[in-house]
Coordinates of C-alpha atoms in Angstrom, one line a residue:
Chain A
M1 CA -30.5 -46.0 -14.5
V2 CA -32.2 -48.1 -17.1
L3 CA -34.9 -50.5 -16.0
V4 CA -35.2 -53.7 -18.2
L5 CA -38.0 -56.2 -17.6
A6 CA -37.2 -59.8 -18.5
L7 CA -40.0 -62.3 -18.6
G8 CA -41.4 -65.1 -20.7
D9 CA -43.1 -68.5 -21.0
L10 CA -46.5 -67.1 -20.3
H11 CA -48.3 -69.7 -22.5
V12 CA -51.4 -67.6 -22.7
P13 CA -54.1 -68.9 -23.4
H14 CA -53.1 -72.6 -23.6
R15 CA -51.6 -73.2 -20.2
A16 CA -52.6 -70.1 -18.2
P17 CA -55.3 -67.5 -18.6
D18 CA -53.2 -64.4 -17.7
L19 CA -50.5 -63.0 -15.5
P20 CA -51.2 -63.1 -11.8
A21 CA -53.2 -60.1 -10.6
K22 CA -50.4 -59.1 -8.2
F23 CA -47.9 -59.0 -10.9
K24 CA -50.2 -57.0 -13.2
S25 CA -50.8 -54.4 -10.5
M26 CA -47.1 -53.8 -10.3
L27 CA -46.5 -53.6 -14.0
V28 CA -47.6 -50.1 -14.9
P29 CA -46.5 -48.2 -17.9
G30 CA -43.9 -45.4 -17.6
K31 CA -41.4 -47.1 -15.3
I32 CA -39.7 -49.5 -17.6
Q33 CA -37.5 -48.6 -20.5
H34 CA -37.1 -52.0 -22.2
I35 CA -38.7 -55.4 -22.2
I36 CA -37.0 -58.6 -23.2
C37 CA -39.2 -61.6 -23.6
T38 CA -37.9 -65.1 -23.9
G39 CA -40.8 -66.2 -25.9
N40 CA -43.9 -68.5 -25.7
L41 CA -46.3 -65.6 -25.2
C42 CA -48.1 -67.2 -27.2
I43 CA -50.8 -64.9 -28.8
K44 CA -50.8 -61.4 -30.2
E45 CA -52.9 -60.1 -27.3
V46 CA -50.0 -60.7 -24.9
H47 CA -47.7 -58.9 -27.3
D48 CA -50.0 -55.9 -27.3
Y49 CA -50.2 -55.9 -23.6
L50 CA -46.5 -55.9 -23.2
K51 CA -46.3 -53.1 -25.8
T52 CA -48.5 -50.9 -23.6
L53 CA -46.0 -51.3 -20.7
C54 CA -43.1 -50.2 -22.8
P55 CA -42.7 -49.5 -26.5
D56 CA -39.3 -51.0 -26.7
L57 CA -40.1 -54.7 -26.8
H58 CA -37.8 -57.5 -27.8
I59 CA -39.0 -61.1 -28.2
A60 CA -37.3 -64.3 -29.2
R61 CA -39.4 -67.1 -30.7
G62 CA -40.5 -69.9 -28.5
E63 CA -41.8 -73.2 -29.9
Y64 CA -45.4 -72.4 -29.2
D65 CA -45.5 -68.8 -30.3
E66 CA -48.2 -68.2 -32.9
E67 CA -46.3 -65.3 -34.4
T68 CA -43.7 -66.8 -36.7
K69 CA -41.7 -63.7 -37.4
Y70 CA -39.9 -63.4 -34.1
P71 CA -36.2 -64.2 -34.4
E72 CA -34.6 -67.2 -32.8
T73 CA -32.0 -65.2 -31.0
K74 CA -31.5 -61.5 -30.5
T75 CA -28.8 -59.3 -29.1
L76 CA -29.1 -55.7 -27.9
T77 CA -26.9 -53.2 -26.1
I78 CA -28.2 -51.4 -23.1
G79 CA -25.8 -49.0 -21.5
Q80 CA -22.5 -50.7 -21.0
F81 CA -24.0 -54.2 -21.3
K82 CA -24.6 -56.5 -24.2
L83 CA -27.7 -58.6 -23.7
G84 CA -28.6 -61.8 -25.6
L85 CA -32.0 -63.3 -25.8
C86 CA -33.0 -66.8 -26.8
H87 CA -36.0 -69.0 -25.9
G88 CA -33.8 -71.9 -24.9
H89 CA -35.6 -74.9 -26.3
Q90 CA -32.9 -74.9 -29.0
V91 CA -30.2 -75.4 -26.5
I92 CA -29.8 -79.0 -25.5
P93 CA -29.7 -80.2 -22.7
W94 CA -32.4 -77.8 -21.7
G95 CA -31.2 -75.4 -19.0
D96 CA -27.7 -76.8 -18.9
L97 CA -25.1 -74.2 -18.0
D98 CA -22.3 -75.4 -20.2
S99 CA -24.5 -75.4 -23.3
L100 CA -25.9 -72.0 -22.5
A101 CA -22.4 -70.7 -21.9
M102 CA -21.6 -71.9 -25.4
L103 CA -24.5 -70.0 -26.8
Q104 CA -23.4 -67.0 -24.8
R105 CA -19.9 -67.1 -26.3
Q106 CA -21.5 -67.4 -29.7
L107 CA -23.6 -64.4 -29.3
D108 CA -20.8 -62.6 -27.5
V109 CA -22.9 -61.0 -24.8
D110 CA -22.5 -60.2 -21.2
I111 CA -25.9 -61.2 -20.0
L112 CA -27.8 -64.0 -21.7
V113 CA -31.5 -64.3 -21.0
T114 CA -33.2 -67.6 -21.8
G115 CA -36.3 -69.4 -20.7
H116 CA -38.1 -72.7 -21.5
T117 CA -37.4 -74.4 -18.2
H118 CA -40.0 -72.2 -16.3
Q119 CA -37.6 -72.1 -13.3
F120 CA -35.8 -69.0 -12.2
T121 CA -32.0 -69.4 -12.3
A122 CA -29.1 -67.0 -12.4
Y123 CA -25.6 -68.3 -13.0
K124 CA -22.4 -66.7 -13.6
H125 CA -19.5 -68.2 -15.4
E126 CA -16.3 -66.9 -16.8
G127 CA -18.0 -65.6 -19.9
G128 CA -20.7 -63.7 -18.2
V129 CA -24.1 -64.2 -16.6
V130 CA -27.0 -66.3 -17.6
I131 CA -30.5 -65.5 -16.3
N132 CA -33.7 -67.4 -16.6
P133 CA -36.7 -65.4 -15.6
G134 CA -38.9 -68.4 -15.3
S135 CA -42.5 -68.3 -16.3
A136 CA -44.4 -65.1 -15.5
T137 CA -47.7 -67.0 -15.3
G138 CA -46.6 -70.1 -13.6
A139 CA -47.6 -72.3 -16.5
Y140 CA -46.5 -75.9 -16.4
S141 CA -43.4 -76.8 -18.4
S142 CA -42.3 -79.8 -20.4
I143 CA -40.3 -80.8 -17.3
T144 CA -42.5 -80.1 -14.3
Y145 CA -45.9 -79.0 -13.1
D146 CA -44.5 -77.3 -10.0
V147 CA -43.9 -73.8 -11.2
N148 CA -44.0 -70.5 -9.3
P149 CA -44.8 -67.4 -11.4
S150 CA -41.7 -65.3 -11.6
F151 CA -40.1 -62.5 -13.7
V152 CA -37.0 -60.4 -13.5
L153 CA -36.3 -56.6 -13.5
M154 CA -32.8 -55.5 -14.2
D155 CA -31.6 -52.1 -13.1
I156 CA -28.6 -51.3 -15.3
D157 CA -26.6 -48.4 -13.9
G158 CA -23.2 -47.9 -15.5
L159 CA -21.1 -51.0 -14.9
R160 CA -23.4 -52.5 -12.3
V161 CA -26.5 -54.4 -12.6
V162 CA -29.0 -55.0 -9.9
V163 CA -31.3 -57.9 -10.7
Y164 CA -34.6 -57.8 -8.9
V165 CA -36.3 -61.2 -8.9
Y166 CA -40.1 -61.2 -8.4
E167 CA -41.7 -64.4 -7.4
L168 CA -45.2 -65.3 -6.4
I169 CA -44.9 -67.8 -3.6
D170 CA -48.1 -68.9 -1.8
G171 CA -50.0 -65.9 -3.2
E172 CA -47.5 -63.3 -2.0
V173 CA -45.0 -61.4 -4.1
K174 CA -41.5 -62.0 -2.9
V175 CA -38.7 -59.8 -4.2
D176 CA -35.0 -60.6 -4.0
K177 CA -32.1 -58.9 -5.5
I178 CA -28.8 -59.9 -7.0
D179 CA -25.9 -57.6 -7.6
F180 CA -23.2 -57.9 -10.0
K181 CA -20.7 -55.8 -11.7
K182 CA -19.1 -56.1 -15.1
T183 CA -15.4 -56.4 -14.9
S184 CA -13.5 -55.9 -18.1
S185 CA -11.3 -58.9 -17.5
N186 CA -14.3 -61.1 -17.8
Q187 CA -14.6 -60.4 -21.5
S188 CA -12.8 -62.8 -23.6
T189 CA -13.4 -61.5 -27.1
Q190 CA -12.1 -57.9 -27.1
Chain B
M1 CA -59.6 18.2 -20.8
M2 CA -58.9 18.3 -17.2
K3 CA -60.8 15.8 -15.1
K4 CA -60.7 16.0 -11.4
K5 CA -58.4 13.2 -10.6
V6 CA -55.8 13.5 -13.3
P7 CA -52.8 15.3 -11.9
D8 CA -51.2 18.2 -13.8
W9 CA -48.0 16.6 -14.6
L10 CA -49.8 13.8 -16.5
N11 CA -50.9 16.2 -19.1
S12 CA -47.6 18.0 -19.3
S13 CA -45.6 18.4 -22.5
L14 CA -43.3 15.6 -21.5
W15 CA -45.9 13.2 -22.8
S16 CA -46.3 14.4 -26.2
S17 CA -42.8 15.6 -27.1
P18 CA -42.7 14.6 -30.7
T19 CA -39.1 14.9 -31.7
S20 CA -36.7 14.7 -28.9
S21 CA -36.3 11.8 -26.6
P22 CA -37.8 9.8 -25.2
P23 CA -40.2 9.1 -28.0
S24 CA -43.7 9.2 -26.5
P25 CA -45.2 5.8 -26.8
A26 CA -48.3 7.2 -28.3
I27 CA -46.4 8.4 -31.3
T28 CA -43.7 5.9 -31.9
E29 CA -45.7 2.7 -32.1
Y30 CA -43.6 -0.2 -32.9
T31 CA -41.3 1.5 -35.3
S32 CA -38.5 3.0 -33.3
P33 CA -36.8 0.5 -31.1
V34 CA -36.3 1.7 -27.6
F35 CA -32.5 1.8 -28.0
T36 CA -32.5 4.6 -30.5
P37 CA -30.0 6.9 -28.9
P38 CA -31.6 10.1 -27.7
P39 CA -30.4 13.0 -29.8
Q40 CA -29.0 14.9 -26.7
P41 CA -25.4 15.3 -27.6
P42 CA -23.8 15.7 -24.2
S43 CA -25.3 12.6 -22.7
P44 CA -22.6 10.3 -21.3
P45 CA -23.3 6.9 -22.7
P46 CA -19.7 6.0 -23.2
L47 CA -19.0 5.5 -19.6
I48 CA -21.8 3.1 -19.1
L49 CA -21.5 1.3 -22.4
Q50 CA -17.9 0.4 -22.3
D51 CA -17.8 -3.0 -20.8
P52 CA -20.6 -5.0 -22.3
P53 CA -21.5 -8.3 -20.7
P54 CA -21.5 -10.9 -23.4
T55 CA -24.9 -10.1 -24.9
Q56 CA -26.0 -8.1 -27.8
I57 CA -28.6 -6.0 -26.0
I58 CA -26.2 -3.8 -24.0
Q59 CA -27.4 -0.7 -25.9
E60 CA -30.3 -0.7 -23.6
S61 CA -28.3 1.1 -21.0
Q62 CA -28.5 4.2 -23.1
S63 CA -32.1 4.6 -22.2
E64 CA -30.9 5.0 -18.6
D65 CA -30.7 8.7 -18.6
P66 CA -33.9 10.1 -17.2
H67 CA -34.9 12.9 -19.4
D68 CA -36.3 15.5 -17.2
A69 CA -33.6 15.5 -14.5
P70 CA -30.4 17.1 -15.6
P71 CA -29.0 14.4 -17.9
S72 CA -25.3 14.4 -18.3
E73 CA -23.6 14.9 -15.0
F74 CA -26.3 12.8 -13.3
D75 CA -25.2 9.5 -14.7
I76 CA -21.5 9.8 -14.1
S77 CA -22.0 10.9 -10.5
H78 CA -24.6 8.2 -10.1
Q79 CA -22.3 5.5 -11.1
T80 CA -19.5 6.7 -9.0
Q81 CA -21.9 7.0 -6.1
L82 CA -22.9 3.4 -6.6
L83 CA -19.4 2.2 -6.9
A84 CA -18.4 4.2 -3.8
E85 CA -21.2 2.7 -1.8
L86 CA -20.4 -0.8 -2.9
S87 CA -16.8 -0.6 -2.1
K88 CA -17.4 0.4 1.5
K89 CA -16.7 -2.1 4.1
V90 CA -20.1 -2.0 5.7
M91 CA -22.8 -0.8 3.4
D92 CA -25.7 1.3 4.3
M93 CA -28.6 -0.7 2.9
R94 CA -31.0 2.3 2.7
E95 CA -28.5 4.3 0.8
L96 CA -27.8 1.4 -1.5
R97 CA -31.5 1.0 -2.2
R98 CA -31.9 4.6 -2.9
I99 CA -29.2 4.5 -5.5
A100 CA -30.4 1.2 -7.0
C101 CA -33.7 2.7 -7.7
Q102 CA -32.2 5.2 -9.9
G103 CA -30.9 2.5 -12.2
V104 CA -27.8 0.3 -12.3
P105 CA -25.3 0.3 -15.0
D106 CA -24.7 -3.0 -16.9
S107 CA -21.0 -3.1 -16.4
A108 CA -18.5 -4.7 -14.2
G109 CA -20.7 -7.1 -12.3
I110 CA -22.3 -4.3 -10.3
R111 CA -25.7 -5.6 -10.9
S112 CA -24.8 -9.1 -9.8
T113 CA -23.4 -7.9 -6.4
L114 CA -26.1 -5.4 -6.0
W115 CA -28.9 -7.9 -6.4
K116 CA -27.2 -10.3 -4.0
L117 CA -27.1 -7.6 -1.4
L118 CA -30.7 -6.5 -2.0
L119 CA -32.1 -10.0 -1.8
G120 CA -30.3 -10.5 1.5
Y121 CA -28.0 -13.2 0.2
L122 CA -24.9 -11.2 1.0
P123 CA -24.8 -9.4 4.3
P124 CA -24.0 -5.6 4.2
D125 CA -20.7 -6.2 6.0
R126 CA -18.1 -7.0 3.3
G127 CA -16.0 -8.9 5.8
L128 CA -18.6 -11.6 6.2
W129 CA -19.0 -12.3 2.5
S130 CA -16.5 -15.0 2.0
S131 CA -17.7 -17.1 4.9
E132 CA -21.3 -16.6 4.0
L133 CA -20.8 -17.5 0.4
A134 CA -18.8 -20.6 1.3
K135 CA -21.4 -21.7 3.7
K136 CA -24.3 -21.2 1.3
R137 CA -22.5 -22.7 -1.7
S138 CA -21.6 -25.9 0.2
Q139 CA -25.2 -26.2 1.4
Y140 CA -26.4 -26.0 -2.2
K141 CA -23.9 -28.7 -3.1
Q142 CA -25.3 -30.9 -0.4
F143 CA -28.8 -30.3 -1.6
K144 CA -27.8 -31.3 -5.0
E145 CA -26.3 -34.5 -3.9
E146 CA -29.2 -35.5 -1.7
I147 CA -32.0 -34.5 -3.9
L148 CA -30.8 -35.2 -7.4
M149 CA -29.7 -38.7 -6.8
N150 CA -31.5 -41.3 -8.7
P151 CA -33.0 -44.3 -6.8
S152 CA -30.3 -46.7 -7.9
E153 CA -27.7 -44.7 -6.2
I154 CA -29.8 -44.1 -3.2
T155 CA -30.5 -47.8 -2.6
R156 CA -26.9 -48.6 -3.2
K157 CA -25.8 -46.1 -0.6
M158 CA -28.5 -47.2 1.8
Y159 CA -27.7 -50.9 1.7
N160 CA -24.1 -50.7 0.9
S161 CA -24.3 -54.0 -0.9
T162 CA -21.0 -55.7 -1.4
I163 CA -20.8 -57.0 -5.0
G164 CA -19.2 -60.3 -5.3
D165 CA -16.0 -58.8 -6.7
A166 CA -13.8 -61.0 -4.7
D167 CA -15.9 -64.0 -5.7
D168 CA -15.5 -63.2 -9.4
A169 CA -11.8 -63.7 -9.2
K170 CA -12.0 -66.9 -7.2
R171 CA -14.6 -69.1 -8.7
D172 CA -15.3 -69.6 -12.4
R173 CA -18.9 -70.6 -12.3
A174 CA -21.4 -70.4 -9.6
L175 CA -25.0 -69.8 -8.8
L176 CA -25.4 -66.0 -8.2
S177 CA -26.4 -65.4 -4.6
R178 CA -29.7 -63.8 -3.8
S179 CA -30.1 -61.3 -1.1
E180 CA -33.2 -60.0 0.6
I181 CA -34.7 -56.6 0.0
P182 CA -35.6 -54.7 3.1
H183 CA -38.6 -52.4 3.2
D184 CA -40.0 -53.2 -0.2
E185 CA -37.3 -51.2 -2.0
H186 CA -37.7 -52.5 -5.5
P187 CA -38.4 -50.5 -8.6
L188 CA -41.9 -51.7 -9.1
S189 CA -42.8 -51.0 -5.5
L190 CA -46.1 -49.2 -4.9
G191 CA -45.3 -48.5 -1.3
K192 CA -45.5 -44.9 -0.2
T193 CA -42.2 -44.9 1.5
S194 CA -40.4 -46.5 -1.3
V195 CA -37.7 -44.4 -2.9
W196 CA -38.6 -45.7 -6.3
N197 CA -42.2 -44.9 -6.0
Q198 CA -41.4 -41.3 -5.0
F199 CA -39.0 -41.1 -7.9
F200 CA -41.6 -42.1 -10.4
Q201 CA -44.1 -39.7 -8.9
D202 CA -41.6 -36.9 -9.2
T203 CA -40.9 -37.6 -12.8
E204 CA -44.0 -35.7 -13.8
I205 CA -42.8 -32.5 -12.2
I206 CA -39.4 -33.0 -13.5
D207 CA -40.8 -33.4 -17.0
Q208 CA -42.7 -30.2 -16.7
I209 CA -39.7 -28.4 -15.5
D210 CA -37.7 -29.8 -18.3
R211 CA -40.2 -28.6 -20.9
D212 CA -40.4 -25.1 -19.4
V213 CA -36.7 -24.7 -19.2
K214 CA -36.3 -25.5 -22.8
R215 CA -38.8 -22.9 -23.7
T216 CA -37.3 -20.1 -21.6
H217 CA -36.1 -17.2 -23.7
P218 CA -35.8 -19.1 -26.9
D219 CA -34.3 -16.0 -28.6
M220 CA -31.3 -15.8 -26.4
H221 CA -28.2 -17.8 -27.0
F222 CA -27.5 -17.9 -23.3
F223 CA -30.6 -20.0 -22.7
S224 CA -31.4 -21.9 -25.8
G225 CA -29.8 -23.4 -28.8
D226 CA -27.5 -26.4 -29.0
S227 CA -24.3 -25.1 -27.7
K228 CA -22.7 -26.7 -24.8
F229 CA -22.9 -23.4 -22.9
S230 CA -26.7 -23.0 -23.3
K231 CA -27.2 -26.7 -22.4
S232 CA -25.2 -26.3 -19.2
N233 CA -27.3 -23.2 -18.4
Q234 CA -30.5 -25.1 -19.0
E235 CA -29.2 -27.9 -16.8
A236 CA -28.4 -25.4 -14.0
L237 CA -31.9 -23.9 -14.3
K238 CA -33.4 -27.4 -14.1
N239 CA -31.4 -28.3 -11.1
I240 CA -32.4 -25.2 -9.2
L241 CA -36.1 -25.6 -10.0
I242 CA -36.1 -29.3 -9.2
I243 CA -34.4 -28.8 -5.8
F244 CA -36.8 -25.9 -5.1
A245 CA -39.8 -28.1 -5.9
K246 CA -38.6 -30.9 -3.8
L247 CA -37.8 -28.7 -0.8
N248 CA -41.2 -26.9 -1.0
P249 CA -43.8 -29.6 -1.4
G250 CA -46.4 -27.0 -0.6
V251 CA -46.0 -25.1 -3.8
K252 CA -43.8 -27.4 -5.8
Y253 CA -43.2 -26.2 -9.3
V254 CA -45.6 -23.9 -11.2
Q255 CA -45.2 -22.8 -14.7
G256 CA -43.7 -19.3 -14.7
M257 CA -41.1 -19.9 -12.0
N258 CA -38.6 -20.5 -14.7
E259 CA -39.2 -17.0 -16.0
L260 CA -38.5 -15.6 -12.5
L261 CA -35.3 -17.6 -12.2
A262 CA -33.9 -16.8 -15.6
P263 CA -32.9 -13.1 -15.0
L264 CA -31.3 -14.0 -11.7
Y265 CA -29.2 -16.8 -13.1
Y266 CA -28.3 -14.7 -16.2
V267 CA -27.0 -11.8 -14.1
F268 CA -25.0 -14.0 -11.8
K269 CA -23.5 -16.1 -14.5
N270 CA -22.4 -13.1 -16.4
D271 CA -20.5 -11.7 -13.5
P272 CA -17.0 -10.9 -14.7
D273 CA -15.6 -12.3 -11.4
E274 CA -14.6 -15.9 -12.2
E275 CA -15.5 -17.4 -8.9
N276 CA -18.9 -15.8 -8.8
A277 CA -19.7 -17.0 -12.3
T278 CA -18.8 -20.6 -11.4
F279 CA -21.1 -20.6 -8.4
A280 CA -23.8 -18.8 -10.2
E281 CA -26.1 -21.8 -9.8
A282 CA -25.9 -21.9 -6.0
D283 CA -26.2 -18.1 -5.7
A284 CA -29.2 -18.0 -8.0
F285 CA -30.9 -20.8 -6.0
F286 CA -30.8 -18.9 -2.8
C287 CA -31.7 -15.6 -4.3
F288 CA -34.6 -17.3 -6.1
V289 CA -35.8 -18.7 -2.8
E290 CA -35.6 -15.2 -1.3
L291 CA -37.4 -13.6 -4.2
L292 CA -40.1 -16.2 -4.2
S293 CA -40.7 -15.9 -0.5
G294 CA -42.5 -12.7 -1.1
F295 CA -44.4 -14.0 -4.1
R296 CA -45.0 -17.6 -3.2
D297 CA -48.7 -16.9 -2.5
N298 CA -49.2 -16.0 -6.1
F299 CA -48.4 -19.5 -7.2
V300 CA -50.5 -21.4 -4.8
Q301 CA -53.8 -22.1 -6.4
Q302 CA -55.8 -22.5 -3.2
L303 CA -54.8 -19.0 -2.1
D304 CA -56.1 -17.5 -5.3
N305 CA -59.2 -16.0 -3.8
S306 CA -57.8 -15.2 -0.4
V307 CA -56.5 -12.0 0.9
V308 CA -52.9 -12.8 0.0
G309 CA -53.6 -14.4 -3.3
I310 CA -53.2 -13.1 -6.8
R311 CA -56.8 -12.0 -7.2
S312 CA -56.5 -9.5 -4.3
T313 CA -53.2 -8.2 -5.6
I314 CA -54.9 -7.5 -8.9
T315 CA -57.6 -5.7 -7.1
K316 CA -55.1 -3.6 -5.4
L317 CA -53.7 -2.6 -8.7
S318 CA -57.1 -1.7 -9.9
Q319 CA -57.6 0.5 -6.9
L320 CA -54.3 2.1 -7.4
L321 CA -55.2 2.9 -11.0
R322 CA -58.5 4.3 -9.9
K323 CA -56.8 6.5 -7.4
H324 CA -54.4 8.0 -9.9
D325 CA -56.5 8.1 -13.0
E326 CA -60.1 7.6 -12.5
E327 CA -61.0 8.3 -16.1
L328 CA -58.8 5.6 -17.4
W329 CA -59.9 3.2 -14.8
R330 CA -63.5 3.8 -15.6
H331 CA -62.8 3.3 -19.3
L332 CA -60.9 0.1 -18.8
E333 CA -63.1 -1.7 -16.3
I334 CA -66.5 -0.4 -17.1
T335 CA -66.7 0.9 -20.6
S336 CA -64.5 -1.7 -22.3
K337 CA -65.0 -4.2 -19.6
I338 CA -61.5 -5.5 -19.5
N339 CA -61.1 -7.7 -16.5
P340 CA -57.7 -6.7 -15.1
Q341 CA -56.9 -10.4 -14.7
F342 CA -56.5 -10.7 -18.5
Y343 CA -53.3 -8.6 -18.5
A344 CA -52.3 -8.0 -14.9
F345 CA -52.0 -11.7 -14.0
R346 CA -48.9 -12.1 -16.1
W347 CA -47.5 -8.7 -15.2
I348 CA -47.7 -9.5 -11.5
T349 CA -46.8 -13.2 -11.3
L350 CA -43.9 -13.0 -13.6
L351 CA -42.6 -9.6 -12.4
L352 CA -42.9 -8.0 -15.8
T353 CA -40.3 -10.3 -17.4
Q354 CA -42.6 -11.2 -20.3
E355 CA -43.6 -7.7 -21.1
F356 CA -40.3 -6.1 -22.0
N357 CA -37.2 -7.3 -23.7
F358 CA -34.7 -8.9 -21.4
A359 CA -32.4 -6.0 -20.8
D360 CA -35.4 -3.7 -20.0
S361 CA -36.7 -6.2 -17.5
L362 CA -33.3 -6.3 -15.8
H363 CA -33.6 -2.5 -15.3
I364 CA -37.1 -2.8 -14.0
W365 CA -35.9 -5.5 -11.6
D366 CA -33.2 -3.2 -10.3
T367 CA -36.0 -0.9 -9.1
L368 CA -38.3 -3.7 -8.0
L369 CA -35.6 -5.3 -5.9
G370 CA -34.1 -2.1 -4.6
D371 CA -37.2 -0.2 -3.5
P372 CA -37.4 0.0 0.2
E373 CA -41.2 -0.1 0.0
G374 CA -41.1 -3.7 -1.0
T375 CA -41.2 -5.5 -4.3
Q376 CA -44.9 -6.0 -4.5
E377 CA -45.8 -2.4 -3.8
T378 CA -43.3 -1.2 -6.3
L379 CA -44.5 -3.7 -8.8
L380 CA -48.0 -2.4 -8.5
R381 CA -46.8 1.2 -9.0
V382 CA -44.9 0.2 -12.1
C383 CA -47.9 -1.6 -13.5
C384 CA -50.0 1.5 -12.8
A385 CA -47.5 3.6 -14.6
M386 CA -47.5 1.2 -17.5
L387 CA -51.3 1.7 -17.8
I388 CA -51.2 5.4 -17.5
L389 CA -48.4 5.8 -20.0
I390 CA -50.5 4.5 -22.8
R391 CA -53.7 6.1 -21.6
K392 CA -54.3 8.0 -24.8
R393 CA -54.4 4.8 -26.8
L394 CA -56.4 3.0 -24.2
L395 CA -59.0 5.7 -24.0
A396 CA -59.4 5.6 -27.7
G397 CA -59.7 1.9 -28.0
D398 CA -62.4 -0.7 -27.4
F399 CA -62.2 -4.1 -25.7
T400 CA -60.3 -5.9 -28.5
S401 CA -57.8 -3.3 -29.3
N402 CA -57.1 -2.5 -25.7
L403 CA -56.7 -6.1 -24.7
K404 CA -54.4 -6.6 -27.6
L405 CA -52.4 -3.6 -26.6
L406 CA -52.1 -4.6 -23.0
Q407 CA -51.1 -8.1 -23.7
N408 CA -48.4 -7.0 -26.0
Y409 CA -47.2 -4.0 -24.2
P410 CA -45.5 -1.6 -26.6
S411 CA -41.8 -0.9 -26.0
T412 CA -41.2 2.2 -24.1
N413 CA -38.5 4.1 -22.4
I414 CA -37.9 2.3 -19.2
S415 CA -36.4 5.1 -17.1
H416 CA -39.4 7.2 -18.0
L417 CA -41.6 4.4 -16.9
L418 CA -39.8 4.1 -13.6
Y419 CA -39.8 7.8 -13.1
V420 CA -43.6 7.9 -13.5
A421 CA -43.9 5.0 -11.1
N422 CA -41.8 6.8 -8.6
K423 CA -44.0 9.8 -8.9
F424 CA -46.9 7.7 -7.6
R425 CA -45.0 7.0 -4.5
V426 CA -44.3 10.6 -3.8
Q427 CA -48.0 11.4 -4.1
S428 CA -49.3 8.7 -2.0
V429 CA -47.0 9.2 0.9

């Protein structure tokens, strides 16, 4: 039962001052085992804040990040799943499922987490699952101003993953969940 | 020097016998380990020693023979008496208790069965044993399943979500469907009824239990070390303590409960009967509950100052000491100003497991559990005996040396100690 927090595109301080208060009250240290961040934090203070939530922090570089040392892509294994991380501005067209699927095959991961579009999406295709946690602060994106703050918490338990989607809609936190299971037949490269 | 309250037998030659066994504690200090065989030739250790349970401290049973009762024949007849009583169809509990108080041999799982009977886990009627055991063991299994589940599994069972397994096969790519969450059941929930929230609140207790279990008896291979065996034992101890803490929110887990559980689990796990050894965890759980039911009040902080709390128990001990040995009492409490809490707290709450080595404490527990007067009364008598046995050294010492002595009680002949404790009962009746 591993809890993995996926979030990104905070754009602090340029486009948003901070995470919404309701999100911050929920994010307390001690509950989460890993954090994967799609990028565009953008400053060190946000990095430090995330570090207090959980020491195991993985970040991919977004185009506005002030820290240049983050990698472009990252892969990690948690339990039975391989996760891939990339900001997403490198994948053109932005947010396009086919191109992201190509990236996923390249990285050879079961779950690919990308951002940049600031819209939550979760797709599955024959290679695996692509999740976009959206923007945790609701910052405007290159594409649209209409953004709801959102982030994702994955509960990895053996071969199943329950993805909890937290969205701030009209000032209220709405939580949904998505279940999926890893089936070995889905993996092409064995 | 005969003071009024010191009874004759206290000053008898038994106490200062220099050469023959048992070595008087005043003389032997820390040099002679308690399992030096007494130089009485005809004593019957072979009978008791022959089937050692898998530990290296079995020699302890040698100290069984009480030295002032006729030694040799007593033990053989005693063991046969015990076996005879245990093999009866319906056992007489009073008789059993009486024999148990005289000591229990370490062999053949006698102790394991005896403790289960004394703690009321097994009924005296042998015919009912299999049904009782089956019932209790399955109940424990149920507890484990309900209580030790982590929230992921709980929510999965509760909401029985159908994963899109069928969908996977049919469609290659699709938007994953979202489903609503009832009742705020998500991992970051701060709601009081949320399974997740309760889980995170419990982790503190579970961490504490984990730490204490790892520190239990670090010198014994049974409990500590990296072997698979010891790890599984630790796991069992943890499970029992966690389930107890969850089922008893009033007292939860307090440091020290692990020490009370350890001897129970050890004895049951080392039962030569295969079936009993496999179910040692379940048996130890119920016996632990039974044992703690008498002592629960010691662990509740709010009751500390009340009539049933630990402070009043310590006062009782103090009064008992005063009754039997006023001189010593006066010296300890008034002259050297040792608050009995400094030493008696650990003696009483942990039932003397920390004061003697493991095998000795098993012997003491035989008496504690078997005595018809009740465990707490017996415990106080034994503590009183412990004090009086080292009276010479205590009377000669000041605050520092006495406290040091009492907190590191010197090893002594256990059967002698129990004999002295028994004497107190005879007098007070």
